[in-house]
């Protein structure tokens, strides 16, 4: 049914769960700054405490163990390792991830580490952040430090999480940190992240024998309308969301028509061989011809589907379509590095169970059609700090009471546990 060695997992990210932002010698990140600016986050929430995972990681590892997952995807907070984004490793920061990794291994859970899930050290932002090429080199150095510390125990590396979202939401629309709204002028941040990815791959290869991937958020395009202009808009969106952050990694260069600050040798660095593609999937996107000249497309809400509490359409067959398309386009092994939904209900959460069972079935169908999918990670184990939505949107298999930090597994936690057990 699922291939031998298929990895069932769950995912989190440092800023969304750790809290303890002033402990262990951690420096400030752009999300500390952004979340403390008024009007940025729903209810003025911040990640200062989040799920207090920094102090409660043992309890959280017990929850992972009870779930029976093969693997746990977490991210390493760059400002815990390098408080100012450069220089030697901060021993206390490294020690936290050392403890976490060892606790996972003791429970037989593979540590899957993401190096960058959006919490750029503020000191690097002050020097231009991802608009600066230098940030790519700092990222390579940071990857080398993490590889040296954890390279013997991390089982799968993920360099960047969703560089598309960093470029588009962080630098084009300004809804995420660092809050820049520069529309298409944000594109250099895409190139610099990918350059950083390539440098990080090279650094990790020198430190670890484990496979390396990247987690991209992909979205199948649904063209709304049947004019040539609508179809051209669909192709432009597809290039930006589904191709820009994949093709240069595979030595295929950038999609045509994008202006990027590429220097000689960059494309070779970016094309450092990787072992798989990471796919984060939430929903397809409706696209039609642009109504302004700011972007080459309009994004249209898809109707006719059930919606999560985020207002995102529930379209499990979109995951089959995505995985089979990526297989046809690139023919690489893939991991579904995130899949999940926001529903508040607890302890019973039938909508999440329906969502997840539909999506694992969609993966099974994609595999039956020939896609080489090697793992599936639910976003997320815990309710957590959902970026611009603060604590308002809940993605957890486990409910978190943010006043008391009490964790209560939802029915979906038991469903996923039993489902995983049933595949053995
Ligand atoms: C991100 C997560 C986020 C999730 C739900 C993904 O885009 O990687 O950090 O919480 O989507 O919005």
Short mmCIF file of C-alpha atoms and ligand atoms in Angstrom, two decimals:
data_model
loop_
_atom_site.label_atom_id
_atom_site.label_comp_id
_atom_site.label_asym_id
_atom_site.label_seq_id
_atom_site.Cartn_x
_atom_site.Cartn_y
_atom_site.Cartn_z
CA UNK A 1 0.00 0.00 0.00
CA UNK A 2 2.69 2.46 1.06
CA UNK A 3 6.29 1.64 0.11
CA UNK A 4 8.69 -0.02 2.56
CA UNK A 5 10.44 2.60 4.66
CA UNK A 6 7.76 5.25 4.04
CA UNK A 7 8.10 7.88 6.79
CA UNK A 8 5.04 9.06 8.68
CA UNK A 9 5.70 12.24 10.55
CA UNK A 10 4.59 15.60 11.85
CA UNK A 11 6.15 19.06 11.39
CA UNK A 12 6.73 22.20 13.44
CA UNK A 13 8.89 25.35 13.24
CA UNK A 14 11.01 27.00 15.91
CA UNK A 15 9.38 30.42 16.13
CA UNK A 16 5.91 28.89 16.10
CA UNK A 17 6.45 26.67 19.14
CA UNK A 18 9.62 27.37 21.13
CA UNK A 19 9.01 30.63 23.00
CA UNK A 20 11.90 31.42 25.41
CA UNK A 21 12.99 34.15 23.02
CA UNK A 22 15.37 35.71 25.53
CA UNK A 23 16.89 32.49 26.84
CA UNK A 24 19.92 30.42 26.03
CA UNK A 25 21.76 33.33 24.45
CA UNK A 26 19.26 33.55 21.58
CA UNK A 27 19.48 36.69 19.47
CA UNK A 28 16.52 38.55 18.00
CA UNK A 29 14.92 37.43 14.79
CA UNK A 30 12.88 39.40 12.30
CA UNK A 31 9.76 37.71 13.65
CA UNK A 32 10.44 39.08 17.16
CA UNK A 33 10.61 42.54 15.65
CA UNK A 34 7.63 42.12 13.33
CA UNK A 35 5.30 40.50 15.84
CA UNK A 36 5.93 43.36 18.29
CA UNK A 37 4.95 46.01 15.74
CA UNK A 38 1.39 47.14 16.23
CA UNK A 39 -1.20 45.95 13.76
CA UNK A 40 0.92 43.20 12.24
CA UNK A 41 -0.50 40.12 13.98
CA UNK A 42 -4.11 39.20 14.85
CA UNK A 43 -4.83 40.17 18.47
CA UNK A 44 -1.29 41.56 18.83
CA UNK A 45 -0.01 38.03 19.49
CA UNK A 46 3.73 37.29 19.50
CA UNK A 47 5.87 34.16 19.64
CA UNK A 48 7.44 35.21 22.95
CA UNK A 49 5.97 32.19 24.75
CA UNK A 50 4.23 30.23 21.97
CA UNK A 51 3.97 26.57 23.13
CA UNK A 52 6.89 27.01 25.54
CA UNK A 53 8.41 24.04 23.75
CA UNK A 54 11.92 25.19 24.68
CA UNK A 55 11.10 24.16 28.25
CA UNK A 56 8.55 21.45 27.51
CA UNK A 57 10.25 19.58 24.69
CA UNK A 58 10.40 16.36 26.73
CA UNK A 59 6.63 16.35 27.13
CA UNK A 60 6.30 17.05 23.41
CA UNK A 61 8.64 14.21 22.51
CA UNK A 62 6.38 11.95 24.61
CA UNK A 63 3.42 13.11 22.52
CA UNK A 64 5.37 12.27 19.35
CA UNK A 65 6.26 8.91 20.75
CA UNK A 66 2.63 8.18 21.64
CA UNK A 67 1.67 9.02 18.08
CA UNK A 68 4.07 6.41 16.76
CA UNK A 69 5.60 8.64 14.08
CA UNK A 70 8.76 7.54 12.27
CA UNK A 71 10.06 11.08 11.94
CA UNK A 72 9.69 14.55 13.39
CA UNK A 73 10.37 17.64 11.34
CA UNK A 74 11.39 20.66 13.42
CA UNK A 75 13.34 23.79 12.60
CA UNK A 76 16.48 25.19 14.10
CA UNK A 77 16.30 28.85 15.12
CA UNK A 78 19.24 30.53 13.40
CA UNK A 79 19.41 33.21 16.15
CA UNK A 80 19.88 30.49 18.78
CA UNK A 81 22.94 29.19 16.91
CA UNK A 82 24.30 32.58 15.82
CA UNK A 83 22.62 35.36 17.80
CA UNK A 84 23.82 37.99 15.30
CA UNK A 85 23.74 35.74 12.25
CA UNK A 86 27.50 35.36 12.01
CA UNK A 87 30.49 34.11 13.97
CA UNK A 88 30.95 31.01 16.12
CA UNK A 89 28.15 28.79 17.36
CA UNK A 90 26.45 29.72 20.62
CA UNK A 91 27.00 26.60 22.75
CA UNK A 92 23.72 26.95 24.68
CA UNK A 93 21.75 27.15 21.46
CA UNK A 94 23.43 24.07 20.06
CA UNK A 95 22.86 22.25 23.37
CA UNK A 96 19.10 22.69 23.11
CA UNK A 97 18.95 20.96 19.71
CA UNK A 98 21.42 18.33 20.92
CA UNK A 99 19.02 17.42 23.72
CA UNK A 100 16.02 17.43 21.40
CA UNK A 101 17.73 15.24 18.80
CA UNK A 102 18.91 12.77 21.42
CA UNK A 103 15.46 12.60 23.01
CA UNK A 104 13.96 11.81 19.60
CA UNK A 105 16.53 9.13 18.84
CA UNK A 106 15.92 7.52 22.24
CA UNK A 107 12.27 7.11 21.20
CA UNK A 108 13.19 5.75 17.78
CA UNK A 109 12.06 8.90 15.96
CA UNK A 110 14.13 10.22 13.05
CA UNK A 111 15.10 13.88 13.52
CA UNK A 112 14.35 15.88 10.36
CA UNK A 113 15.85 19.36 10.68
CA UNK A 114 14.90 22.49 8.73
CA UNK A 115 17.65 25.10 8.81
CA UNK A 116 15.52 28.12 8.00
CA UNK A 117 11.85 28.46 8.77
CA UNK A 118 11.67 32.27 8.46
CA UNK A 119 13.34 33.49 11.68
CA UNK A 120 16.23 35.43 10.13
CA UNK A 121 18.56 37.02 12.70
CA UNK A 122 17.56 40.69 12.98
CA UNK A 123 21.23 41.70 12.75
CA UNK A 124 21.33 40.32 9.20
CA UNK A 125 18.08 42.10 8.34
CA UNK A 126 19.73 45.32 9.46
CA UNK A 127 22.33 44.69 6.75
CA UNK A 128 19.74 44.11 4.04
CA UNK A 129 18.39 40.65 4.87
CA UNK A 130 17.59 38.53 1.82
CA UNK A 131 17.92 41.58 -0.42
CA UNK A 132 21.64 41.26 0.25
CA UNK A 133 23.72 38.55 -1.42
CA UNK A 134 25.83 38.42 1.69
CA UNK A 135 22.97 36.78 3.59
CA UNK A 136 23.34 33.74 1.34
CA UNK A 137 26.96 33.34 2.43
CA UNK A 138 26.03 33.80 6.09
CA UNK A 139 23.42 31.04 5.61
CA UNK A 140 26.07 28.70 4.20
CA UNK A 141 28.28 29.33 7.23
CA UNK A 142 25.38 28.73 9.60
CA UNK A 143 24.58 25.45 7.81
CA UNK A 144 28.16 24.38 8.33
CA UNK A 145 27.91 25.03 12.08
CA UNK A 146 24.67 23.07 12.37
CA UNK A 147 26.08 20.26 10.24
CA UNK A 148 29.15 20.06 12.47
CA UNK A 149 26.97 19.86 15.59
CA UNK A 150 24.15 17.55 14.45
CA UNK A 151 25.36 16.00 11.20
CA UNK A 152 25.92 12.62 12.81
CA UNK A 153 22.29 12.33 14.03
CA UNK A 154 19.88 14.28 11.82
CA UNK A 155 18.39 11.82 9.32
CA UNK A 156 17.06 14.25 6.73
CA UNK A 157 17.97 17.89 6.13
CA UNK A 158 15.71 20.59 4.81
CA UNK A 159 17.56 23.78 3.88
CA UNK A 160 14.79 26.37 3.43
CA UNK A 161 11.12 26.27 4.23
CA UNK A 162 8.94 27.85 1.57
CA UNK A 163 11.22 30.47 0.05
CA UNK A 164 8.19 31.43 -2.07
CA UNK A 165 6.35 32.60 1.05
CA UNK A 166 9.39 34.50 2.28
CA UNK A 167 9.68 36.32 -1.04
CA UNK A 168 5.97 36.88 -1.65
CA UNK A 169 4.47 37.37 1.82
CA UNK A 170 7.58 38.80 3.47
CA UNK A 171 8.95 41.03 0.70
CA UNK A 172 6.28 41.50 -2.00
CA UNK A 173 3.04 41.83 0.01
CA UNK A 174 4.45 42.71 3.45
CA UNK A 175 2.11 40.44 5.42
CA UNK A 176 4.99 38.52 6.99
CA UNK A 177 8.31 39.63 8.45
CA UNK A 178 10.20 41.73 7.52
CA UNK A 179 7.04 43.46 6.25
CA UNK A 180 8.38 44.73 2.91
CA UNK A 181 5.72 45.40 0.24
CA UNK A 182 7.84 45.72 -2.89
CA UNK A 183 5.80 43.56 -5.26
CA UNK A 184 7.94 42.27 -8.17
CA UNK A 185 10.96 44.15 -6.83
CA UNK A 186 11.05 41.42 -4.16
CA UNK A 187 12.50 38.92 -6.65
CA UNK A 188 16.18 39.31 -5.63
CA UNK A 189 15.20 37.71 -2.30
CA UNK A 190 14.29 34.56 -4.25
CA UNK A 191 17.70 34.35 -5.88
CA UNK A 192 19.59 35.04 -2.66
CA UNK A 193 17.64 32.40 -0.76
CA UNK A 194 18.38 29.86 -3.49
CA UNK A 195 22.05 30.82 -3.50
CA UNK A 196 22.00 30.30 0.27
CA UNK A 197 20.35 26.92 -0.28
CA UNK A 198 23.14 25.84 -2.65
CA UNK A 199 25.85 26.97 -0.25
CA UNK A 200 24.09 25.16 2.59
CA UNK A 201 23.88 21.94 0.58
CA UNK A 202 27.63 22.07 -0.06
CA UNK A 203 28.32 22.72 3.63
CA UNK A 204 26.06 19.91 4.82
CA UNK A 205 27.62 17.43 2.40
CA UNK A 206 30.92 17.99 4.17
CA UNK A 207 29.37 17.27 7.56
CA UNK A 208 26.68 14.63 7.13
CA UNK A 209 25.85 11.56 5.09
CA UNK A 210 22.09 12.14 5.41
CA UNK A 211 19.90 13.15 2.45
CA UNK A 212 19.16 16.82 1.80
CA UNK A 213 16.03 18.48 0.47
CA UNK A 214 14.12 21.77 0.53
CA UNK A 215 10.48 22.31 1.52
CA UNK A 216 8.57 24.22 -1.13
CA UNK A 217 4.91 25.07 -0.96
CA UNK A 218 3.30 24.09 -4.20
CA UNK A 219 -0.16 24.76 -5.44
CA UNK A 220 -1.81 23.31 -8.52
CA UNK A 221 -3.15 26.14 -10.65
CA UNK A 222 -6.86 26.30 -11.53
CA UNK A 223 -7.25 28.80 -14.36
CA UNK A 224 -10.55 30.63 -13.94
CA UNK A 225 -11.76 31.90 -17.32
CA UNK A 226 -10.94 30.66 -20.78
CA UNK A 227 -9.20 33.54 -22.50
CA UNK A 228 -5.56 33.42 -23.61
CA UNK A 229 -4.88 36.12 -21.01
CA UNK A 230 -6.27 33.85 -18.27
CA UNK A 231 -4.10 30.96 -19.42
CA UNK A 232 -1.04 33.20 -19.61
CA UNK A 233 -1.76 34.38 -16.06
CA UNK A 234 -1.99 30.73 -14.94
CA UNK A 235 1.39 30.00 -16.51
CA UNK A 236 2.94 33.07 -14.86
CA UNK A 237 1.67 32.02 -11.44
CA UNK A 238 2.82 28.45 -12.00
CA UNK A 239 6.32 29.72 -12.88
CA UNK A 240 6.45 31.75 -9.68
CA UNK A 241 4.98 29.27 -7.25
CA UNK A 242 5.79 25.86 -8.68
CA UNK A 243 8.91 26.28 -10.84
CA UNK A 244 11.04 29.20 -9.64
CA UNK A 245 12.20 27.46 -6.45
CA UNK A 246 12.67 24.01 -8.01
CA UNK A 247 14.08 24.22 -11.52
CA UNK A 248 17.35 26.05 -10.75
CA UNK A 249 18.02 23.47 -8.00
CA UNK A 250 17.80 20.71 -10.56
CA UNK A 251 20.14 22.45 -13.00
CA UNK A 252 17.26 23.56 -15.24
CA UNK A 253 17.85 27.29 -14.74
CA UNK A 254 15.19 29.89 -13.94
CA UNK A 255 11.84 30.00 -15.71
CA UNK A 256 11.91 32.54 -18.55
CA UNK A 257 10.94 36.14 -18.05
CA UNK A 258 12.00 36.63 -14.42
CA UNK A 259 14.56 39.34 -13.69
CA UNK A 260 16.99 37.99 -11.10
CA UNK A 261 20.42 39.27 -10.02
CA UNK A 262 22.32 36.18 -11.20
CA UNK A 263 26.11 36.37 -11.27
CA UNK A 264 28.47 34.05 -13.02
CA UNK A 265 28.74 30.74 -11.21
CA UNK A 266 25.56 31.24 -9.14
CA UNK A 267 23.51 28.71 -11.05
CA UNK A 268 26.15 26.04 -10.48
CA UNK A 269 26.14 26.72 -6.74
CA UNK A 270 22.34 26.57 -6.66
CA UNK A 271 22.33 23.29 -8.58
CA UNK A 272 24.31 21.41 -5.93
CA UNK A 273 22.70 17.95 -6.12
CA UNK A 274 19.84 17.28 -3.70
CA UNK A 275 18.26 13.95 -2.84
CA UNK A 276 14.55 14.67 -2.95
CA UNK A 277 11.95 17.43 -3.26
CA UNK A 278 9.95 18.50 -0.21
CA UNK A 279 6.36 19.40 -0.96
CA UNK A 280 4.14 21.43 1.35
CA UNK A 281 0.55 21.27 0.12
CA UNK A 282 -2.51 23.07 1.42
CA UNK A 283 -4.75 23.89 -1.57
CA UNK A 284 -4.92 24.70 -5.29
CA UNK A 285 -5.02 28.36 -6.34
CA UNK A 286 -7.55 29.96 -8.68
CA UNK A 287 -5.89 32.31 -11.19
CA UNK A 288 -7.22 34.64 -13.84
CA UNK A 289 -5.88 37.48 -16.01
CA UNK A 290 -4.53 40.45 -14.05
CA UNK A 291 -6.78 43.40 -13.28
CA UNK A 292 -3.85 45.69 -12.31
CA UNK A 293 -0.30 45.99 -13.60
CA UNK A 294 1.26 45.16 -10.23
CA UNK A 295 1.32 41.39 -10.78
CA UNK A 296 0.90 39.28 -13.92
CA UNK A 297 -2.17 37.46 -12.49
CA UNK A 298 -5.14 37.80 -10.15
CA UNK A 299 -5.65 35.23 -7.41
CA UNK A 300 -9.29 34.12 -7.20
CA UNK A 301 -10.97 32.33 -4.30
CA UNK A 302 -12.00 28.85 -5.44
CA UNK A 303 -15.56 28.04 -4.59
CA UNK A 304 -17.50 24.83 -4.61
CA UNK A 305 -15.32 23.15 -1.98
CA UNK A 306 -15.61 22.80 1.78
CA UNK A 307 -13.42 25.37 3.54
CA UNK A 308 -11.13 25.11 6.55
CA UNK A 309 -11.41 27.81 9.22
CA UNK A 310 -8.59 29.61 7.40
CA UNK A 311 -10.93 29.89 4.41
CA UNK A 312 -8.76 27.50 2.41
CA UNK A 313 -10.56 25.05 0.11
CA UNK A 314 -10.30 21.37 0.99
CA UNK A 315 -9.17 19.63 -2.21
CA UNK A 316 -7.40 16.33 -1.50
CA UNK A 317 -7.30 15.37 -5.20
CA UNK A 318 -5.16 18.48 -5.69
CA UNK A 319 -2.40 16.64 -3.81
CA UNK A 320 -2.58 13.66 -6.16
CA UNK A 321 -2.49 16.03 -9.13
CA UNK A 322 0.46 17.94 -7.66
CA UNK A 323 2.55 14.87 -6.87
CA UNK A 324 1.91 13.24 -10.23
CA UNK A 325 2.66 16.53 -12.06
CA UNK A 326 5.90 17.03 -10.13
CA UNK A 327 6.79 13.42 -10.88
CA UNK A 328 6.16 13.96 -14.60
CA UNK A 329 8.06 17.24 -14.64
CA UNK A 330 11.07 16.28 -12.55
CA UNK A 331 11.01 12.54 -11.78
CA UNK A 332 12.52 12.94 -8.30
CA UNK A 333 11.80 11.28 -4.96
CA UNK A 334 9.45 13.45 -2.90
CA UNK A 335 8.38 13.94 0.69
CA UNK A 336 5.13 15.67 1.60
CA UNK A 337 6.79 17.87 4.21
CA UNK A 338 3.55 19.58 5.32
CA UNK A 339 -0.16 18.85 4.99
CA UNK A 340 -2.80 20.01 7.41
CA UNK A 341 -5.75 22.25 8.21
CA UNK A 342 -6.99 24.84 10.69
CA UNK A 343 -9.97 23.79 12.81
CA UNK A 344 -10.51 24.94 16.35
CA UNK A 345 -12.78 22.11 17.56
CA UNK A 346 -11.55 19.84 20.36
CA UNK A 347 -11.39 17.25 21.76
CA UNK A 348 -13.42 15.87 18.82
CA UNK A 349 -12.32 17.25 15.45
CA UNK A 350 -14.07 15.26 12.71
CA UNK A 351 -13.24 17.85 10.04
CA UNK A 352 -9.49 17.37 10.59
CA UNK A 353 -9.85 13.60 10.48
CA UNK A 354 -11.77 13.87 7.20
CA UNK A 355 -9.11 16.25 5.85
CA UNK A 356 -6.19 14.00 6.78
CA UNK A 357 -7.78 10.77 5.66
CA UNK A 358 -8.56 12.38 2.29
CA UNK A 359 -5.00 13.60 1.93
CA UNK A 360 -3.22 10.36 2.87
CA UNK A 361 -5.53 8.64 0.38
CA UNK A 362 -4.47 11.23 -2.21
CA UNK A 363 -0.82 10.32 -1.55
CA UNK A 364 -1.62 6.63 -1.92
CA UNK A 365 -3.26 7.34 -5.28
CA UNK A 366 -0.25 9.37 -6.45
CA UNK A 367 2.07 6.50 -5.51
CA UNK A 368 -0.17 4.05 -7.36
CA UNK A 369 0.16 6.34 -10.42
CA UNK A 370 3.94 6.13 -10.21
CA UNK A 371 5.02 9.12 -8.08
CA UNK A 372 8.00 8.30 -5.83
CA UNK A 373 6.72 9.62 -2.50
CA UNK A 374 8.73 8.63 0.57
CA UNK A 375 7.03 10.32 3.48
CA UNK A 376 4.09 12.38 4.72
CA UNK A 377 4.28 14.96 7.51
CA UNK A 378 1.19 16.46 9.14
CA UNK A 379 1.26 20.15 9.95
CA UNK A 380 1.19 20.20 12.94
CA UNK A 381 1.51 18.20 16.16
CA UNK A 382 0.56 21.22 18.32
CA UNK A 383 -1.61 24.31 17.92
CA UNK A 384 0.98 27.05 17.57
CA UNK A 385 1.80 30.63 16.57
CA UNK A 386 0.30 30.80 13.11
CA UNK A 387 2.35 33.78 11.84
CA UNK A 388 0.14 36.76 10.92
CA UNK A 389 -2.88 34.95 12.40
CA UNK A 390 -1.28 34.59 15.82
CA UNK A 391 -2.96 31.95 17.99
CA UNK A 392 -6.25 32.37 16.19
CA UNK A 393 -5.82 29.51 13.73
CA UNK A 394 -5.25 26.05 15.16
CA UNK A 395 -3.53 23.34 13.13
CA UNK A 396 -2.71 20.88 15.93
CA UNK A 397 -3.39 17.20 16.35
CA UNK A 398 -2.99 18.30 19.95
CA UNK A 399 -4.93 21.23 21.41
CA UNK A 400 -2.85 23.73 23.40
CA UNK A 401 -4.39 25.93 26.07
CA UNK A 402 -2.15 28.97 25.71
CA UNK A 403 -2.99 30.22 29.23
CA UNK A 404 -1.90 27.05 31.00
CA UNK A 405 0.18 25.28 28.33
CA UNK A 406 -1.90 22.15 28.90
CA UNK A 407 -1.74 19.86 25.87
CA UNK A 408 -4.81 17.75 25.05
CA UNK A 409 -4.68 15.31 22.14
CA UNK A 410 -7.61 15.73 19.77
CA UNK A 411 -9.47 12.80 18.24
CA UNK A 412 -7.34 13.36 15.11
CA UNK A 413 -4.23 12.48 17.13
CA UNK A 414 -5.73 9.07 17.89
CA UNK A 415 -6.91 8.73 14.30
CA UNK A 416 -3.38 9.38 12.93
CA UNK A 417 -1.83 7.06 15.53
CA UNK A 418 -4.17 4.23 14.56
CA UNK A 419 -3.75 4.96 10.87
CA UNK A 420 0.06 4.77 11.13
CA UNK A 421 -0.16 1.57 13.15
CA UNK A 422 -2.44 0.11 10.48
CA UNK A 423 0.14 0.68 7.74
CA UNK A 424 2.80 -1.38 9.53
C1 LIG B 1 4.23 27.04 6.83
C2 LIG B 1 3.87 26.85 8.27
C3 LIG B 1 2.47 27.36 8.51
C4 LIG B 1 1.51 26.55 7.67
C5 LIG B 1 0.05 26.92 7.80
C6 LIG B 1 3.12 26.69 5.86
O1 LIG B 1 3.06 27.64 4.86
O2 LIG B 1 5.44 26.39 6.52
O3 LIG B 1 4.83 27.50 9.05
O4 LIG B 1 2.10 27.32 9.86
O5 LIG B 1 1.83 26.72 6.31
O6 LIG B 1 -0.19 28.22 7.37
#
